[in-house]
Coordinates of C-alpha atoms and ligand atoms in Angstrom, one line a residue:
M200 CA 6.5 -82.3 -24.1
T201 CA 7.0 -85.6 -25.9
E202 CA 5.8 -85.0 -29.5
G203 CA 2.6 -86.9 -30.3
K204 CA 2.4 -88.5 -26.9
Y205 CA -0.7 -86.5 -25.7
D206 CA -3.2 -86.3 -28.6
D207 CA -6.3 -84.2 -28.5
L208 CA -8.8 -85.7 -26.1
N209 CA -11.0 -87.7 -28.3
P210 CA -13.1 -90.3 -26.5
A211 CA -14.8 -93.0 -28.5
P212 CA -18.4 -92.4 -29.3
R213 CA -19.7 -95.0 -26.9
L214 CA -23.3 -95.8 -26.1
L215 CA -23.2 -96.2 -22.4
M216 CA -25.9 -98.9 -21.6
G217 CA -24.5 -100.0 -18.3
P218 CA -25.7 -99.3 -14.8
G219 CA -24.3 -95.7 -14.9
P220 CA -22.7 -93.5 -15.9
I221 CA -24.8 -93.1 -19.0
N222 CA -24.2 -90.6 -21.9
A223 CA -24.9 -87.1 -20.7
D224 CA -27.6 -85.1 -22.5
P225 CA -25.8 -82.9 -25.0
R226 CA -27.6 -79.9 -23.5
V227 CA -25.9 -80.7 -20.2
L228 CA -22.5 -80.8 -21.8
R229 CA -23.2 -77.5 -23.5
A230 CA -24.2 -75.9 -20.1
M231 CA -20.9 -77.2 -18.7
S232 CA -18.9 -75.2 -21.2
A233 CA -20.3 -71.9 -19.9
Q234 CA -17.8 -69.4 -18.4
L235 CA -17.1 -69.6 -14.7
L236 CA -18.4 -67.1 -12.1
G237 CA -17.1 -66.2 -8.7
Q238 CA -18.9 -68.1 -5.9
F239 CA -20.3 -64.9 -4.3
D240 CA -21.2 -63.2 -7.6
P241 CA -24.9 -62.2 -7.4
Q242 CA -25.5 -64.1 -10.6
F243 CA -24.0 -67.2 -9.3
R244 CA -25.9 -67.0 -6.0
E245 CA -29.1 -66.6 -8.1
Y246 CA -28.1 -69.8 -10.0
M247 CA -27.7 -71.6 -6.7
K248 CA -31.2 -70.5 -5.7
Q249 CA -32.5 -71.7 -9.0
V250 CA -30.9 -75.1 -8.4
S251 CA -32.6 -75.4 -5.0
E252 CA -36.0 -74.5 -6.6
L253 CA -35.5 -76.9 -9.5
Y254 CA -34.5 -79.8 -7.3
R255 CA -37.5 -79.2 -5.1
G256 CA -39.5 -80.0 -8.2
V257 CA -37.4 -83.1 -9.0
F258 CA -37.6 -84.4 -5.4
Q259 CA -41.3 -83.4 -5.2
T260 CA -40.7 -81.6 -2.0
G261 CA -41.2 -78.3 -0.3
N262 CA -38.0 -78.7 1.7
R263 CA -36.1 -75.5 2.1
W264 CA -32.8 -77.3 2.3
T265 CA -32.4 -78.7 -1.2
L266 CA -28.9 -78.3 -2.4
L267 CA -25.9 -80.0 -4.0
I268 CA -23.0 -81.8 -2.4
D269 CA -19.8 -81.5 -4.4
G270 CA -18.7 -85.0 -5.2
T271 CA -20.2 -88.1 -6.6
A272 CA -23.4 -89.7 -5.2
R273 CA -21.4 -91.4 -2.4
A274 CA -20.4 -87.9 -1.2
A275 CA -24.0 -87.1 -0.4
I276 CA -24.5 -90.5 1.3
E277 CA -21.6 -89.7 3.5
A278 CA -22.7 -86.1 4.1
A279 CA -26.2 -87.3 5.2
L280 CA -25.0 -90.1 7.4
A281 CA -22.1 -88.2 8.9
S282 CA -24.3 -85.3 9.8
L283 CA -27.2 -87.4 11.2
I284 CA -25.2 -90.0 13.1
E285 CA -24.0 -89.1 16.6
P286 CA -21.5 -91.6 18.0
G287 CA -23.3 -94.5 19.6
D288 CA -26.6 -94.0 17.6
R289 CA -28.3 -97.1 16.5
V290 CA -28.7 -97.2 12.7
L291 CA -30.7 -99.9 10.9
V292 CA -29.6 -100.7 7.4
P293 CA -31.7 -103.0 5.2
V294 CA -29.1 -104.5 2.9
F295 CA -30.4 -105.9 -0.4
G296 CA -27.3 -105.3 -2.5
R297 CA -23.9 -103.7 -2.6
F298 CA -25.0 -100.2 -1.8
G299 CA -26.6 -101.3 1.5
H300 CA -23.2 -102.6 2.5
L301 CA -21.8 -99.2 1.6
K302 CA -24.2 -97.5 4.0
V303 CA -23.2 -100.0 6.8
E304 CA -19.6 -99.2 6.1
I305 CA -20.1 -95.4 6.2
A306 CA -22.3 -95.5 9.3
R307 CA -19.7 -97.6 11.2
R308 CA -17.0 -95.1 10.4
Y309 CA -19.0 -92.4 12.0
G310 CA -19.3 -94.3 15.2
A311 CA -22.9 -95.7 14.8
E312 CA -24.0 -99.0 16.3
V313 CA -25.1 -100.5 13.0
I314 CA -27.7 -103.2 12.7
P315 CA -27.6 -104.6 9.2
I316 CA -30.5 -106.8 8.1
E317 CA -29.9 -108.7 4.9
M318 CA -32.0 -109.9 2.0
E319 CA -30.8 -112.3 -0.7
W320 CA -29.7 -110.4 -3.8
G321 CA -32.5 -110.1 -6.3
A322 CA -35.3 -109.6 -3.7
I323 CA -36.6 -106.7 -1.6
F324 CA -37.8 -106.5 2.1
P325 CA -41.5 -107.0 2.7
A326 CA -42.9 -104.1 4.7
E327 CA -43.7 -106.4 7.7
M328 CA -40.1 -107.4 8.0
L329 CA -38.9 -103.8 8.1
E330 CA -41.6 -103.0 10.7
R331 CA -40.5 -105.9 12.9
A332 CA -36.9 -104.8 12.7
I333 CA -37.7 -101.2 13.6
K334 CA -39.8 -102.4 16.6
Q335 CA -37.2 -104.8 17.7
H336 CA -34.1 -102.5 17.4
R337 CA -35.6 -99.1 17.9
P338 CA -33.0 -97.3 15.7
K339 CA -32.4 -93.6 15.7
I340 CA -31.9 -93.7 11.9
V341 CA -32.9 -96.0 9.1
A342 CA -30.7 -95.8 6.0
V343 CA -31.9 -97.6 2.9
S344 CA -31.4 -97.6 -0.9
H345 CA -34.4 -97.0 -3.1
G346 CA -32.9 -98.8 -6.2
D347 CA -29.8 -100.8 -5.7
T348 CA -28.1 -101.0 -9.1
S349 CA -26.0 -104.0 -8.1
T350 CA -29.1 -106.2 -8.0
T351 CA -31.5 -104.0 -10.1
M352 CA -34.1 -104.2 -7.4
A353 CA -36.2 -101.3 -6.1
Q354 CA -37.3 -101.3 -2.4
P355 CA -40.9 -100.0 -2.0
L356 CA -40.8 -97.1 0.3
Q357 CA -44.4 -95.9 0.6
E358 CA -44.9 -97.4 4.1
L359 CA -41.4 -96.9 5.5
G360 CA -41.5 -93.2 6.2
R361 CA -44.7 -93.5 8.2
L362 CA -43.3 -96.4 10.1
C363 CA -40.1 -94.5 10.9
R364 CA -42.2 -91.5 12.2
A365 CA -44.3 -93.8 14.3
H366 CA -41.1 -95.1 16.0
D367 CA -39.3 -91.8 16.1
A368 CA -36.5 -92.8 13.7
L369 CA -35.1 -90.6 10.9
L370 CA -35.2 -92.1 7.4
Y371 CA -32.4 -91.6 5.0
V372 CA -32.9 -92.8 1.4
D373 CA -30.2 -93.2 -1.3
A374 CA -32.0 -92.5 -4.5
T375 CA -28.8 -92.2 -6.6
A376 CA -30.0 -94.6 -9.2
T377 CA -33.7 -93.8 -9.3
L378 CA -34.2 -90.0 -9.1
G379 CA -35.7 -88.9 -12.3
G380 CA -36.5 -92.4 -13.5
M381 CA -38.9 -93.7 -10.8
D382 CA -41.6 -91.9 -8.8
L383 CA -40.3 -90.8 -5.4
P384 CA -42.6 -88.3 -3.8
I385 CA -40.5 -87.3 -0.9
D386 CA -43.0 -85.3 1.1
A387 CA -45.9 -87.6 0.5
W388 CA -43.8 -90.7 1.5
Q389 CA -42.4 -88.8 4.6
L390 CA -38.7 -89.4 3.7
D391 CA -36.5 -87.2 5.9
V392 CA -33.2 -87.0 3.9
V393 CA -32.8 -88.1 0.3
S394 CA -29.8 -87.9 -2.0
A395 CA -28.9 -88.8 -5.5
G396 CA -26.3 -88.3 -8.3
L397 CA -26.5 -87.0 -11.8
Q398 CA -25.0 -89.9 -13.8
K399 CA -28.1 -92.2 -13.9
C400 CA -31.6 -91.1 -14.7
M401 CA -30.8 -87.3 -14.4
G402 CA -28.8 -87.5 -17.7
G403 CA -25.6 -85.8 -16.5
P404 CA -22.0 -86.7 -15.5
S405 CA -21.0 -87.9 -12.1
G406 CA -19.6 -85.3 -9.7
S407 CA -22.5 -83.5 -8.2
A408 CA -25.0 -85.0 -5.7
P409 CA -28.4 -83.4 -5.1
L410 CA -29.6 -83.7 -1.5
T411 CA -32.8 -82.6 0.3
L412 CA -33.7 -82.7 4.0
N413 CA -36.7 -81.7 6.0
D414 CA -37.3 -79.9 9.3
R415 CA -36.9 -83.1 11.4
A416 CA -33.4 -83.7 9.9
E417 CA -32.6 -80.0 10.0
S418 CA -33.1 -79.7 13.8
R419 CA -30.9 -82.7 14.4
I420 CA -28.2 -81.3 12.2
T421 CA -28.2 -77.7 13.3
R422 CA -27.9 -78.7 17.0
R423 CA -24.4 -79.7 15.9
R424 CA -23.6 -76.5 14.1
H425 CA -20.0 -75.4 14.5
T426 CA -18.4 -72.4 12.8
E427 CA -14.8 -72.5 11.8
A428 CA -12.6 -70.2 13.9
G429 CA -11.6 -68.1 10.9
L430 CA -15.3 -67.4 10.1
R431 CA -16.7 -67.0 13.5
T432 CA -18.3 -63.7 14.5
P433 CA -20.0 -62.6 17.8
E434 CA -23.3 -63.4 16.0
S435 CA -22.4 -67.0 15.2
V436 CA -24.8 -69.4 16.9
E437 CA -23.0 -72.6 17.9
G438 CA -25.0 -75.8 18.4
E439 CA -24.9 -77.7 21.8
G440 CA -24.6 -81.1 20.2
P441 CA -21.4 -83.0 19.3
V442 CA -19.4 -81.5 16.4
I443 CA -20.0 -83.4 13.1
R444 CA -17.0 -85.6 12.5
T445 CA -16.2 -84.4 9.0
N446 CA -15.5 -80.9 7.8
Y447 CA -16.0 -81.3 4.1
F448 CA -19.3 -83.2 4.5
D449 CA -20.7 -81.2 7.5
L450 CA -24.2 -80.5 6.4
A451 CA -24.7 -77.7 9.0
M452 CA -21.8 -75.8 7.3
I453 CA -23.0 -76.6 3.8
M454 CA -26.4 -75.3 4.7
D455 CA -24.9 -72.1 6.0
Y456 CA -23.0 -71.8 2.7
W457 CA -26.2 -72.3 0.7
S458 CA -28.2 -69.9 2.9
D459 CA -28.5 -66.2 2.4
K460 CA -25.6 -65.9 4.9
A461 CA -23.4 -67.4 2.2
L462 CA -20.9 -68.4 4.9
N463 CA -17.9 -69.7 3.1
H464 CA -17.2 -73.4 3.2
H465 CA -15.9 -75.0 0.0
T466 CA -15.8 -73.3 -3.3
E467 CA -18.9 -74.5 -5.1
A468 CA -18.0 -76.5 -8.2
T469 CA -19.3 -74.0 -10.7
T470 CA -19.3 -76.2 -13.8
M471 CA -21.0 -79.1 -12.0
L472 CA -23.7 -76.7 -10.7
Y473 CA -24.4 -75.7 -14.2
A474 CA -24.7 -79.3 -15.1
A475 CA -27.0 -80.1 -12.2
R476 CA -29.2 -77.1 -13.1
E477 CA -29.5 -78.2 -16.7
C478 CA -30.3 -81.8 -15.8
A479 CA -33.2 -80.7 -13.5
R480 CA -34.3 -78.1 -16.0
I481 CA -34.5 -80.6 -18.8
L482 CA -36.3 -83.2 -16.6
L483 CA -38.9 -80.8 -15.4
Q484 CA -39.4 -79.4 -18.9
E485 CA -40.2 -83.0 -20.0
G486 CA -42.4 -83.5 -16.9
L487 CA -41.8 -86.1 -14.2
K488 CA -44.7 -88.3 -15.2
K489 CA -43.5 -88.4 -18.9
A490 CA -39.9 -89.2 -17.8
F491 CA -41.1 -92.0 -15.5
F492 CA -43.1 -93.4 -18.4
R493 CA -40.2 -93.1 -20.8
H494 CA -38.0 -95.1 -18.4
S495 CA -40.6 -97.8 -17.8
L496 CA -41.3 -98.1 -21.5
A497 CA -37.5 -98.5 -22.3
S498 CA -37.3 -101.2 -19.5
L499 CA -40.3 -103.1 -20.9
A500 CA -39.0 -103.0 -24.5
L501 CA -35.6 -104.2 -23.3
T502 CA -36.9 -107.0 -21.2
Q503 CA -39.3 -108.1 -23.9
G504 CA -36.4 -108.1 -26.3
L505 CA -34.1 -110.1 -24.0
T506 CA -36.8 -112.6 -23.3
A507 CA -37.5 -113.0 -27.0
M508 CA -33.8 -113.7 -27.5
G509 CA -34.2 -116.6 -25.1
L510 CA -32.4 -115.0 -22.2
R511 CA -33.6 -115.2 -18.5
L512 CA -34.1 -112.1 -16.5
F513 CA -32.6 -111.8 -13.0
G514 CA -34.5 -111.0 -9.8
D515 CA -38.0 -110.4 -8.6
P516 CA -39.8 -109.0 -11.7
K517 CA -42.4 -107.2 -9.5
H518 CA -39.7 -105.1 -7.9
K519 CA -37.3 -104.5 -10.7
M520 CA -36.0 -101.0 -11.1
A521 CA -37.5 -99.2 -14.1
N522 CA -34.1 -98.2 -15.4
V523 CA -31.7 -101.1 -15.0
T524 CA -32.2 -104.7 -16.0
G525 CA -30.3 -107.7 -14.8
V526 CA -30.1 -110.7 -17.1
Y527 CA -28.4 -114.1 -16.6
I528 CA -25.4 -114.7 -18.8
P529 CA -26.3 -117.9 -20.7
E530 CA -24.6 -121.2 -19.8
G531 CA -21.4 -121.7 -21.8
V532 CA -21.1 -118.0 -22.7
D533 CA -18.1 -115.9 -21.5
G534 CA -19.9 -112.8 -20.2
D535 CA -16.8 -110.6 -20.2
K536 CA -15.9 -111.6 -23.8
V537 CA -19.4 -110.6 -24.9
R538 CA -19.0 -107.3 -23.2
R539 CA -15.6 -106.8 -24.9
G540 CA -17.2 -107.6 -28.3
L541 CA -20.0 -105.1 -27.7
L542 CA -17.5 -102.4 -26.9
K543 CA -15.1 -103.2 -29.7
D544 CA -17.5 -103.8 -32.6
F545 CA -20.5 -101.7 -31.6
N546 CA -19.1 -99.1 -29.2
I547 CA -21.7 -100.2 -26.7
E548 CA -21.0 -100.6 -23.0
I549 CA -23.0 -102.9 -20.7
G550 CA -22.1 -104.0 -17.2
T551 CA -21.7 -107.1 -15.1
S552 CA -22.3 -106.9 -11.3
F553 CA -20.5 -107.2 -8.0
G554 CA -19.8 -109.8 -5.4
P555 CA -22.0 -112.9 -5.7
L556 CA -23.4 -111.8 -9.1
H557 CA -20.1 -111.0 -10.7
G558 CA -19.8 -112.9 -14.0
R559 CA -23.3 -114.4 -13.5
I560 CA -25.5 -111.5 -14.8
W561 CA -25.1 -108.6 -17.1
R562 CA -26.7 -105.3 -16.2
I563 CA -28.2 -103.1 -18.9
G564 CA -29.2 -99.6 -18.1
T565 CA -31.9 -97.7 -19.9
M566 CA -31.8 -94.4 -18.1
G567 CA -31.7 -90.7 -18.5
Y568 CA -30.7 -89.6 -21.9
N569 CA -30.3 -93.2 -23.0
A570 CA -33.9 -94.3 -22.1
R571 CA -34.7 -94.0 -25.8
S572 CA -36.0 -96.5 -28.4
D573 CA -33.0 -96.3 -30.7
A574 CA -30.6 -97.0 -27.8
V575 CA -32.6 -100.0 -26.7
L576 CA -33.0 -101.4 -30.2
N577 CA -29.3 -100.9 -31.1
T578 CA -28.2 -102.6 -27.9
L579 CA -30.5 -105.6 -28.5
G580 CA -29.4 -106.0 -32.1
A581 CA -25.7 -105.7 -31.1
L582 CA -26.1 -108.2 -28.2
E583 CA -27.8 -110.7 -30.5
A584 CA -25.0 -110.4 -33.1
V585 CA -22.2 -110.8 -30.5
L586 CA -24.0 -113.8 -28.9
A587 CA -24.5 -115.4 -32.3
G588 CA -20.8 -114.9 -33.0
E589 CA -20.1 -116.8 -29.8
K590 CA -22.1 -119.7 -31.3
H591 CA -24.9 -119.2 -28.9
K592 CA -28.2 -120.4 -30.5
L593 CA -30.9 -117.8 -30.6
P594 CA -33.9 -116.8 -32.8
R595 CA -32.4 -114.1 -35.1
G596 CA -34.3 -110.9 -35.3
A597 CA -36.8 -111.8 -32.5
A598 CA -35.3 -109.4 -29.9
V599 CA -35.5 -106.2 -31.9
D600 CA -39.0 -107.2 -33.3
A601 CA -40.3 -107.7 -29.7
A602 CA -38.9 -104.4 -28.5
L603 CA -40.1 -102.5 -31.5
A604 CA -43.6 -104.0 -30.9
V605 CA -43.6 -102.5 -27.4
Y606 CA -42.8 -99.1 -28.8
R607 CA -45.3 -99.3 -31.6
K608 CA -48.0 -100.2 -29.1
A609 CA -47.2 -97.4 -26.6
Ligands
LIG125 C1 -27.7 -97.0 -5.2 C2 -26.4 -96.4 -5.4 N1 -25.8 -95.7 -4.4 C3 -24.6 -95.1 -4.5 C4 -23.9 -95.2 -5.7 C5 -22.5 -94.6 -5.7 O1 -22.5 -93.5 -6.6 P1 -21.2 -92.8 -7.0 O2 -20.3 -93.7 -7.8 O3 -21.6 -91.6 -7.9 O4 -20.5 -92.3 -5.8 C6 -24.4 -95.9 -6.8 C7 -23.6 -96.1 -8.0 O5 -23.9 -96.9 -8.8 C8 -25.7 -96.5 -6.6 O6 -26.2 -97.2 -7.6

């Protein structure tokens, strides 16, 4: 090996205040250093059961099928859509940011007749508009984001589950960016399939994607059950529906693997399962209500700080996510240069956005382990210093004072 070429892994101590990933809770990192177990070891199967139980708490559901998809959040989106969509099914996708387009793209790949409806970035769909679209298009499936980090908007979902039931559609919700940070009572809101990731409000690394599905979704998926030839026994029950078009993301197979049958599919990602378990354990120990409040407080402190600095917030404030804030890059300021300055001088990362918003807004995340007062205050102070260094005129000290006032009042 070339002497000195590969030093010890020694990442810079960044404060990750972008739209995710964020810094993992140190307890999660600790859990990830635990020794591996075999996937059929009784102790490991017990950990899998615990993960299902813990995520029932996180998702606020009684759903039996509450499990992990091995992969980033996108893996669970793909597993849900691939397993629900039968070729030719009509799928309605309300698009209010980049991650709506992602669902359109995935649904098309699995042979759906996709009906995208679009909203300008920075706004959400009024309930009447969704109702009209469902009545008009009569979709089999509706696939929607809860919070779309690309625009920092959160789509209200209280009414949508009921609407979908009334019109016999299944509802899939991508809660990647909101699970653990915003209230999402899955059973109460009648959401059929919901998935997430760990690297946002759950305070973990990316690489494992919790997913839950109810009986309505289960019956649609198990009618497509197919057992691999090498695993089939005379007792295997095969579904009569068309085989799910992906093997790795076949939810019928993944459910068999997570069931007491423990029918082999993939090899569960042990270390990521430890991480997911610890994320949920920590969140439930804190309590969902307290965690939601902590996120909304961090968001309020950040937005008050940014406004006091003279910056303008992006999007509809009534429907802003509680954990990511979009803010316009001021006229005459090079947004990427400011981000580079924050990283270089303060070890702080913030994001810009995609598509029409690239270079127009910054996105600042206050989520999971980083939804803390010190993280918010340090970010505001650093942003102020970098902007001042760029000769942008602003009232010095006002941002941190305003954010601090929010925390003192809470
Ligand atoms: C709403 C939403 N969905 C999906 C994703 C994709 O997640 P991942 O990068 O973990 O696959 C993201 C990531 O930012 C997201 O915000």
